[in-house]
XYZ file of N, CA, C and O in Angstrom:
208
model
N 17.793 -4.258 10.757
C 17.115 -4.466 9.496
C 17.631 -3.429 8.499
O 17.704 -2.252 8.806
N 17.944 -3.860 7.315
C 18.519 -2.958 6.317
C 17.442 -2.042 5.720
O 16.248 -2.347 5.750
N 17.887 -0.924 5.162
C 16.958 0.049 4.597
C 16.220 -0.519 3.392
O 15.042 -0.220 3.190
N 16.878 -1.321 2.597
C 16.208 -1.867 1.417
C 15.136 -2.891 1.797
O 14.129 -3.009 1.101
N 15.332 -3.597 2.905
C 14.319 -4.563 3.350
C 13.070 -3.830 3.814
O 11.940 -4.230 3.502
N 13.254 -2.737 4.525
C 12.106 -1.953 4.993
C 11.341 -1.384 3.800
O 10.103 -1.428 3.766
N 12.060 -0.877 2.813
C 11.407 -0.336 1.622
C 10.654 -1.433 0.878
O 9.527 -1.214 0.413
N 11.240 -2.598 0.775
C 10.572 -3.715 0.108
C 9.310 -4.129 0.861
O 8.272 -4.415 0.249
N 9.360 -4.138 2.175
C 8.179 -4.473 2.976
C 7.073 -3.438 2.801
O 5.889 -3.792 2.737
N 7.438 -2.166 2.714
C 6.431 -1.127 2.492
C 5.784 -1.270 1.125
O 4.565 -1.111 0.986
N 6.562 -1.597 0.118
C 5.998 -1.770 -1.224
C 5.129 -3.028 -1.279
O 4.068 -3.033 -1.918
N 5.529 -4.073 -0.583
C 4.697 -5.278 -0.517
C 3.389 -4.991 0.223
O 2.317 -5.477 -0.175
N 3.459 -4.198 1.274
C 2.248 -3.803 1.995
C 1.320 -3.013 1.086
O 0.099 -3.198 1.122
N 1.886 -2.157 0.251
C 1.076 -1.391 -0.695
C 0.339 -2.321 -1.662
O -0.841 -2.120 -1.946
N 1.021 -3.340 -2.142
C 0.371 -4.305 -3.032
C -0.744 -5.066 -2.343
O -1.818 -5.292 -2.915
N -0.497 -5.446 -1.102
C -1.521 -6.150 -0.320
C -2.743 -5.258 -0.111
O -3.890 -5.704 -0.264
N -2.513 -3.995 0.207
C -3.622 -3.065 0.416
C -4.376 -2.791 -0.877
O -5.605 -2.666 -0.867
N -3.666 -2.701 -1.994
C -4.348 -2.503 -3.275
C -5.218 -3.702 -3.639
O -6.304 -3.544 -4.200
N -4.737 -4.889 -3.323
C -5.558 -6.083 -3.555
C -6.823 -6.061 -2.723
O -7.904 -6.418 -3.193
N -6.706 -5.627 -1.491
C -7.889 -5.510 -0.635
C -8.849 -4.451 -1.139
O -10.070 -4.639 -1.098
N -8.305 -3.338 -1.620
C -9.169 -2.289 -2.160
C -9.907 -2.781 -3.402
O -11.095 -2.507 -3.575
N -9.211 -3.511 -4.246
C -9.844 -4.062 -5.456
C -10.961 -5.037 -5.089
O -12.033 -5.029 -5.692
N -10.706 -5.855 -4.088
C -11.698 -6.839 -3.674
C -12.932 -6.179 -3.067
O -14.061 -6.617 -3.298
N -12.742 -5.119 -2.304
C -13.862 -4.469 -1.616
C -14.601 -3.450 -2.470
O -15.618 -2.911 -2.034
N -14.120 -3.149 -3.667
C -14.678 -2.064 -4.456
C -16.169 -2.240 -4.734
O -16.937 -1.285 -4.666
N -16.617 -3.457 -5.008
C -18.029 -3.662 -5.355
C -18.951 -3.646 -4.140
O -20.135 -3.361 -4.280
N -18.425 -3.934 -2.963
C -19.294 -4.030 -1.791
C -19.210 -2.813 -0.878
O -20.237 -2.314 -0.438
N -18.014 -2.353 -0.578
C -17.835 -1.268 0.389
C -16.871 -0.241 -0.196
O -15.667 -0.288 0.050
N -17.389 0.687 -0.963
C -16.525 1.645 -1.653
C -15.762 2.580 -0.715
O -14.607 2.851 -0.976
N -16.371 3.100 0.366
C -15.577 3.994 1.235
C -14.369 3.288 1.855
O -13.285 3.877 1.935
N -14.529 2.047 2.261
C -13.402 1.294 2.811
C -12.368 0.997 1.733
O -11.167 1.042 1.988
N -12.828 0.724 0.517
C -11.900 0.474 -0.588
C -11.081 1.718 -0.901
O -9.879 1.628 -1.152
N -11.707 2.872 -0.855
C -10.987 4.121 -1.099
C -9.967 4.356 0.013
O -8.833 4.771 -0.248
N -10.351 4.083 1.258
C -9.422 4.250 2.373
C -8.218 3.316 2.230
O -7.074 3.720 2.482
N -8.461 2.077 1.824
C -7.355 1.143 1.608
C -6.462 1.590 0.461
O -5.239 1.451 0.534
N -7.053 2.138 -0.584
C -6.262 2.618 -1.712
C -5.386 3.800 -1.300
O -4.222 3.888 -1.717
N -5.923 4.680 -0.479
C -5.127 5.807 0.008
C -3.969 5.305 0.860
O -2.831 5.773 0.729
N -4.226 4.341 1.727
C -3.160 3.761 2.543
C -2.115 3.069 1.672
O -0.922 3.129 1.967
N -2.560 2.432 0.602
C -1.621 1.776 -0.307
C -0.720 2.792 -1.002
O 0.486 2.567 -1.144
N -1.287 3.904 -1.419
C -0.490 4.943 -2.062
C 0.524 5.509 -1.078
O 1.688 5.738 -1.424
N 0.113 5.717 0.161
C 1.037 6.226 1.174
C 2.157 5.230 1.452
O 3.320 5.623 1.605
N 1.825 3.948 1.528
C 2.848 2.931 1.779
C 3.819 2.840 0.604
O 5.035 2.727 0.807
N 3.309 2.898 -0.614
C 4.181 2.849 -1.786
C 5.079 4.081 -1.853
O 6.278 3.974 -2.129
N 4.515 5.240 -1.575
C 5.315 6.463 -1.579
C 6.386 6.406 -0.500
O 7.530 6.811 -0.727
N 6.017 5.897 0.671
C 7.003 5.756 1.742
C 8.119 4.805 1.368
O 9.291 5.062 1.652
N 7.780 3.708 0.707
C 8.796 2.756 0.271
C 9.734 3.337 -0.766
O 10.944 3.136 -0.710
N 9.177 4.090 -1.698
C 9.999 4.696 -2.733
C 10.907 5.779 -2.139
O 12.083 5.872 -2.460
N 10.343 6.588 -1.267
C 11.159 7.632 -0.624
C 12.249 7.001 0.229
O 13.372 7.488 0.275
N 11.912 5.911 0.919
C 12.896 5.224 1.742
C 14.051 4.690 0.891
O 15.210 4.729 1.297
N 13.737 4.198 -0.309
C 14.787 3.698 -1.201
C 15.685 4.804 -1.722
O 16.880 4.594 -1.899
N 15.108 5.963 -1.989
C 15.895 7.025 -2.587
C 16.694 7.831 -1.572
O 17.603 8.557 -1.958
N 16.374 7.709 -0.306
C 17.106 8.497 0.692
C 18.325 7.774 1.214
O 18.526 6.626 1.050
C-alpha cells in the first residue's frame, strides 16, 4: 500500500470521526469530545504521513 493511500485513509477516518462527534454532541458530549480528539489525531497522523 502506498504512503499517500494510507495518508488519505487517515484523513478520511478523521472526517468520519468528526461527523460522529457532530452527531453525538447534543446527546453524549463526553463521547463526542473523545471522537473529536481521535479525529484530530487521525488528521494529524495523515498530514505527518504525507509530509514525511
